[in-house]
């Protein structure tokens, strides 16, 4: 697999998932590419984290509709308003050479599919033990996605990123061991900070918890 880049916790994969149509708004991508990555997650035990596929939220990349098709069947493609794609893990779809079809509002060549490691569940408070367990699971999953022997050249993640959506210019109070601070759309913790705290809480549950990756 070529040209794979990790940016802010997202893995952009151009060799398989790059949307490269020059004129059509509806693009068909091989289901096999999604299946192979989902298989990597399902064959191992990562109880705390998952893979999320998404399309960038831009005027050209706004999703209009989506479907999963085979030669004989068609199924709806579920996606959220944040443009996360909910791709099923189904060996039969791979066997039937399924296609994931995405119709976007603008020029499809401007869009790419992003894959991100995320916490399966979020909540308003975490202990140090819980944060360290999340970090460990994220590192293990990213190692699996890198494959052998490239995982030995990947640096561990730098911490965790907590994202808050639909804020409408509001702020979130963050309390670490009785010390309060304020965050807006994102709050980050480095591994060093995690190792020093006992617990953290938020006045609003994070929408996404993902790896913190710095250069």
CSV table of C-alpha atoms in Angstrom, one decimal:
chain,number,residue,atom,x,y,z
A,1,UNK,CA,0.0,0.0,0.0
A,2,UNK,CA,1.5,3.3,-1.0
A,3,UNK,CA,1.3,7.0,0.0
A,4,UNK,CA,-0.2,6.6,3.4
A,5,UNK,CA,-0.1,9.6,5.6
A,6,UNK,CA,-1.0,10.1,9.2
A,7,UNK,CA,-2.2,13.7,10.0
A,8,UNK,CA,-3.9,14.7,13.3
A,9,UNK,CA,-5.0,11.2,13.9
A,10,UNK,CA,-6.3,10.7,10.3
A,11,UNK,CA,-4.8,8.2,7.9
A,12,UNK,CA,-5.3,9.4,4.3
A,13,UNK,CA,-4.9,6.6,1.8
A,14,UNK,CA,-4.5,7.7,-1.7
A,15,UNK,CA,-3.6,4.4,-3.5
A,16,UNK,CA,-7.0,2.8,-2.8
A,17,UNK,CA,-9.4,5.4,-1.4
A,18,UNK,CA,-8.6,8.6,-3.3
A,19,UNK,CA,-11.7,9.8,-5.2
A,20,UNK,CA,-10.3,10.5,-8.6
A,21,UNK,CA,-13.2,11.2,-11.0
A,22,UNK,CA,-12.7,14.2,-13.3
A,23,UNK,CA,-16.4,14.8,-14.1
A,24,UNK,CA,-18.9,12.5,-12.4
A,25,UNK,CA,-20.2,13.4,-9.0
A,26,UNK,CA,-21.0,9.8,-8.1
A,27,UNK,CA,-17.8,7.8,-7.4
A,28,UNK,CA,-17.6,4.0,-6.9
A,29,UNK,CA,-14.9,2.5,-4.6
A,30,UNK,CA,-14.1,-1.1,-4.2
A,31,UNK,CA,-15.6,-2.5,-1.0
A,32,UNK,CA,-12.6,-4.7,-0.7
A,33,UNK,CA,-10.4,-1.8,0.3
A,34,UNK,CA,-12.6,-1.0,3.3
A,35,UNK,CA,-13.0,-4.7,4.2
A,36,UNK,CA,-9.3,-5.4,4.4
A,37,UNK,CA,-8.8,-2.7,7.0
A,38,UNK,CA,-11.9,-3.7,9.0
A,39,UNK,CA,-10.6,-7.2,9.0
A,40,UNK,CA,-7.4,-6.1,10.6
A,41,UNK,CA,-9.5,-4.6,13.4
A,42,UNK,CA,-11.8,-7.6,13.8
A,43,UNK,CA,-9.2,-10.3,13.9
A,44,UNK,CA,-7.5,-8.7,16.9
A,45,UNK,CA,-8.9,-7.7,20.3
A,46,UNK,CA,-9.2,-3.9,20.5
A,47,UNK,CA,-12.0,-3.4,23.0
A,48,UNK,CA,-11.7,0.3,23.4
A,49,UNK,CA,-11.0,1.6,19.8
A,50,UNK,CA,-12.4,1.4,16.3
A,51,UNK,CA,-11.8,2.6,12.8
A,52,UNK,CA,-13.9,5.4,11.4
A,53,UNK,CA,-14.1,6.3,7.7
A,54,UNK,CA,-15.2,9.8,6.7
A,55,UNK,CA,-15.3,12.3,3.9
A,56,UNK,CA,-14.0,15.9,4.5
A,57,UNK,CA,-16.7,18.5,5.2
A,58,UNK,CA,-16.2,21.0,2.3
A,59,UNK,CA,-18.5,22.4,-0.3
A,60,UNK,CA,-17.2,20.1,-3.0
A,61,UNK,CA,-17.3,17.0,-0.7
A,62,UNK,CA,-20.7,17.4,0.8
A,63,UNK,CA,-22.4,13.9,0.6
A,64,UNK,CA,-25.7,13.9,-1.3
A,65,UNK,CA,-26.4,10.2,-1.2
A,66,UNK,CA,-24.6,6.8,-0.9
A,67,UNK,CA,-25.1,3.1,-1.6
A,68,UNK,CA,-23.4,-0.2,-1.5
A,69,UNK,CA,-24.0,-2.3,-4.6
A,70,UNK,CA,-23.2,-5.7,-6.0
A,71,UNK,CA,-24.1,-7.2,-9.4
A,72,UNK,CA,-27.5,-8.2,-8.0
A,73,UNK,CA,-28.3,-6.1,-4.9
A,74,UNK,CA,-28.2,-2.6,-3.6
A,75,UNK,CA,-28.1,-1.5,0.0
A,76,UNK,CA,-28.2,2.0,1.6
A,77,UNK,CA,-24.9,3.5,2.7
A,78,UNK,CA,-25.3,5.0,6.2
A,79,UNK,CA,-23.5,8.2,7.0
A,80,UNK,CA,-23.7,10.9,9.7
A,81,UNK,CA,-24.0,14.7,9.4
A,82,UNK,CA,-20.3,14.8,10.2
A,83,UNK,CA,-19.9,12.7,7.1
A,84,UNK,CA,-18.7,9.6,8.8
A,85,UNK,CA,-19.3,6.5,6.7
A,86,UNK,CA,-20.7,3.4,8.5
A,87,UNK,CA,-19.2,0.6,6.4
A,88,UNK,CA,-20.4,-2.9,7.4
A,89,UNK,CA,-18.0,-5.7,7.9
A,90,UNK,CA,-19.4,-8.4,5.5
A,91,UNK,CA,-17.3,-11.1,3.8
A,92,UNK,CA,-20.2,-11.7,1.4
A,93,UNK,CA,-19.9,-8.1,0.1
A,94,UNK,CA,-16.2,-8.7,-0.6
A,95,UNK,CA,-16.9,-12.0,-2.3
A,96,UNK,CA,-19.6,-10.3,-4.4
A,97,UNK,CA,-17.2,-7.6,-5.4
A,98,UNK,CA,-19.2,-4.9,-3.8
A,99,UNK,CA,-18.9,-1.2,-4.6
A,100,UNK,CA,-19.3,1.7,-2.2
A,101,UNK,CA,-20.9,4.6,-4.2
A,102,UNK,CA,-20.7,8.1,-2.9
A,103,UNK,CA,-22.4,11.1,-4.6
A,104,UNK,CA,-21.0,14.5,-3.6
A,105,UNK,CA,-22.3,18.0,-4.3
A,106,UNK,CA,-19.1,19.3,-6.0
A,107,UNK,CA,-16.1,18.0,-7.9
A,108,UNK,CA,-15.4,14.5,-6.6
A,109,UNK,CA,-11.7,14.8,-7.5
A,110,UNK,CA,-11.3,17.3,-4.7
A,111,UNK,CA,-12.3,14.7,-2.1
A,112,UNK,CA,-10.5,11.8,-0.3
A,113,UNK,CA,-11.6,9.1,2.1
A,114,UNK,CA,-10.0,9.5,5.6
A,115,UNK,CA,-9.6,6.7,8.1
A,116,UNK,CA,-9.2,7.5,11.8
A,117,UNK,CA,-8.7,5.5,14.9
A,118,UNK,CA,-11.2,6.6,17.5
A,119,UNK,CA,-12.4,5.6,21.0
A,120,UNK,CA,-15.5,3.4,20.7
A,121,UNK,CA,-17.2,5.3,23.5
A,122,UNK,CA,-16.8,8.7,25.0
A,123,UNK,CA,-17.9,10.0,28.4
A,124,UNK,CA,-17.5,13.1,30.6
A,125,UNK,CA,-14.8,11.7,32.9
A,126,UNK,CA,-11.8,9.5,32.8
A,127,UNK,CA,-9.3,8.1,35.2
A,128,UNK,CA,-5.6,7.9,34.4
A,129,UNK,CA,-5.9,4.2,34.1
A,130,UNK,CA,-8.7,4.5,31.5
A,131,UNK,CA,-6.7,7.1,29.5
A,132,UNK,CA,-3.6,4.9,29.4
A,133,UNK,CA,-5.6,1.9,28.3
A,134,UNK,CA,-7.1,4.0,25.4
A,135,UNK,CA,-3.6,5.1,24.4
A,136,UNK,CA,-2.3,1.5,24.5
A,137,UNK,CA,-5.2,0.2,22.3
A,138,UNK,CA,-4.7,3.0,19.8
A,139,UNK,CA,-1.0,2.3,19.5
A,140,UNK,CA,-1.7,-1.4,19.0
A,141,UNK,CA,-4.3,-0.8,16.3
A,142,UNK,CA,-2.0,1.7,14.5
A,143,UNK,CA,0.8,-0.9,14.6
A,144,UNK,CA,-1.5,-3.4,13.0
A,145,UNK,CA,-2.5,-1.0,10.2
A,146,UNK,CA,1.2,-0.3,9.5
A,147,UNK,CA,1.8,-4.0,9.1
A,148,UNK,CA,5.1,-5.9,9.4
A,149,UNK,CA,7.9,-4.6,9.4
A,150,UNK,CA,6.8,-1.0,9.2
A,151,UNK,CA,5.2,-1.0,12.7
A,152,UNK,CA,8.8,-0.9,14.1
A,153,UNK,CA,9.4,2.4,12.4
A,154,UNK,CA,6.2,4.1,13.7
A,155,UNK,CA,6.6,6.3,16.7
A,156,UNK,CA,4.0,5.9,19.5
A,157,UNK,CA,1.2,8.5,19.5
A,158,UNK,CA,1.9,11.6,21.5
A,159,UNK,CA,-1.3,11.6,23.5
A,160,UNK,CA,-5.1,12.0,23.1
A,161,UNK,CA,-7.2,14.6,21.3
A,162,UNK,CA,-10.8,15.3,22.6
A,163,UNK,CA,-13.1,17.0,20.1
A,164,UNK,CA,-16.4,18.7,20.7
A,165,UNK,CA,-18.9,19.3,17.9
A,166,UNK,CA,-22.0,21.6,17.6
A,167,UNK,CA,-20.4,24.0,20.1
A,168,UNK,CA,-22.0,27.2,18.6
A,169,UNK,CA,-19.2,29.3,20.1
A,170,UNK,CA,-19.7,27.8,23.5
A,171,UNK,CA,-16.9,26.6,25.7
A,172,UNK,CA,-16.3,23.4,27.7
A,173,UNK,CA,-14.9,23.4,31.3
A,174,UNK,CA,-12.1,20.9,31.8
A,175,UNK,CA,-11.2,19.8,35.3
A,176,UNK,CA,-7.9,17.9,35.9
A,177,UNK,CA,-7.4,16.9,39.6
A,178,UNK,CA,-9.5,19.9,40.8
A,179,UNK,CA,-7.7,22.4,38.5
A,180,UNK,CA,-10.2,23.9,36.0
A,181,UNK,CA,-9.5,25.2,32.5
A,182,UNK,CA,-11.5,26.1,29.4
A,183,UNK,CA,-11.6,24.4,26.0
A,184,UNK,CA,-13.5,25.2,22.8
A,185,UNK,CA,-13.7,22.7,19.9
A,186,UNK,CA,-10.7,20.6,20.9
A,187,UNK,CA,-8.6,19.7,24.0
A,188,UNK,CA,-5.4,17.7,23.9
A,189,UNK,CA,-3.5,15.7,26.5
A,190,UNK,CA,0.1,14.6,25.9
A,191,UNK,CA,1.3,11.2,27.3
A,192,UNK,CA,3.4,13.1,29.8
A,193,UNK,CA,0.3,15.0,31.1
A,194,UNK,CA,-1.7,11.7,31.3
A,195,UNK,CA,1.1,10.1,33.4
A,196,UNK,CA,0.9,13.0,35.8
A,197,UNK,CA,-2.9,13.3,36.4
A,198,UNK,CA,-5.3,11.2,38.4
A,199,UNK,CA,-8.6,12.0,36.6
A,200,UNK,CA,-10.1,14.4,34.1
A,201,UNK,CA,-13.7,15.5,33.5
A,202,UNK,CA,-15.6,17.7,31.0
A,203,UNK,CA,-18.9,19.6,31.3
A,204,UNK,CA,-19.7,18.2,27.9
A,205,UNK,CA,-19.0,14.7,26.6
A,206,UNK,CA,-16.4,14.7,23.8
A,207,UNK,CA,-17.8,13.7,20.4
A,208,UNK,CA,-14.5,12.1,19.3
A,209,UNK,CA,-11.4,10.9,21.1
A,210,UNK,CA,-8.5,10.2,18.7
A,211,UNK,CA,-4.7,9.9,18.8
A,212,UNK,CA,-2.7,13.0,19.2
A,213,UNK,CA,0.1,13.0,16.6
A,214,UNK,CA,2.7,15.7,16.4
A,215,UNK,CA,5.6,16.2,14.1
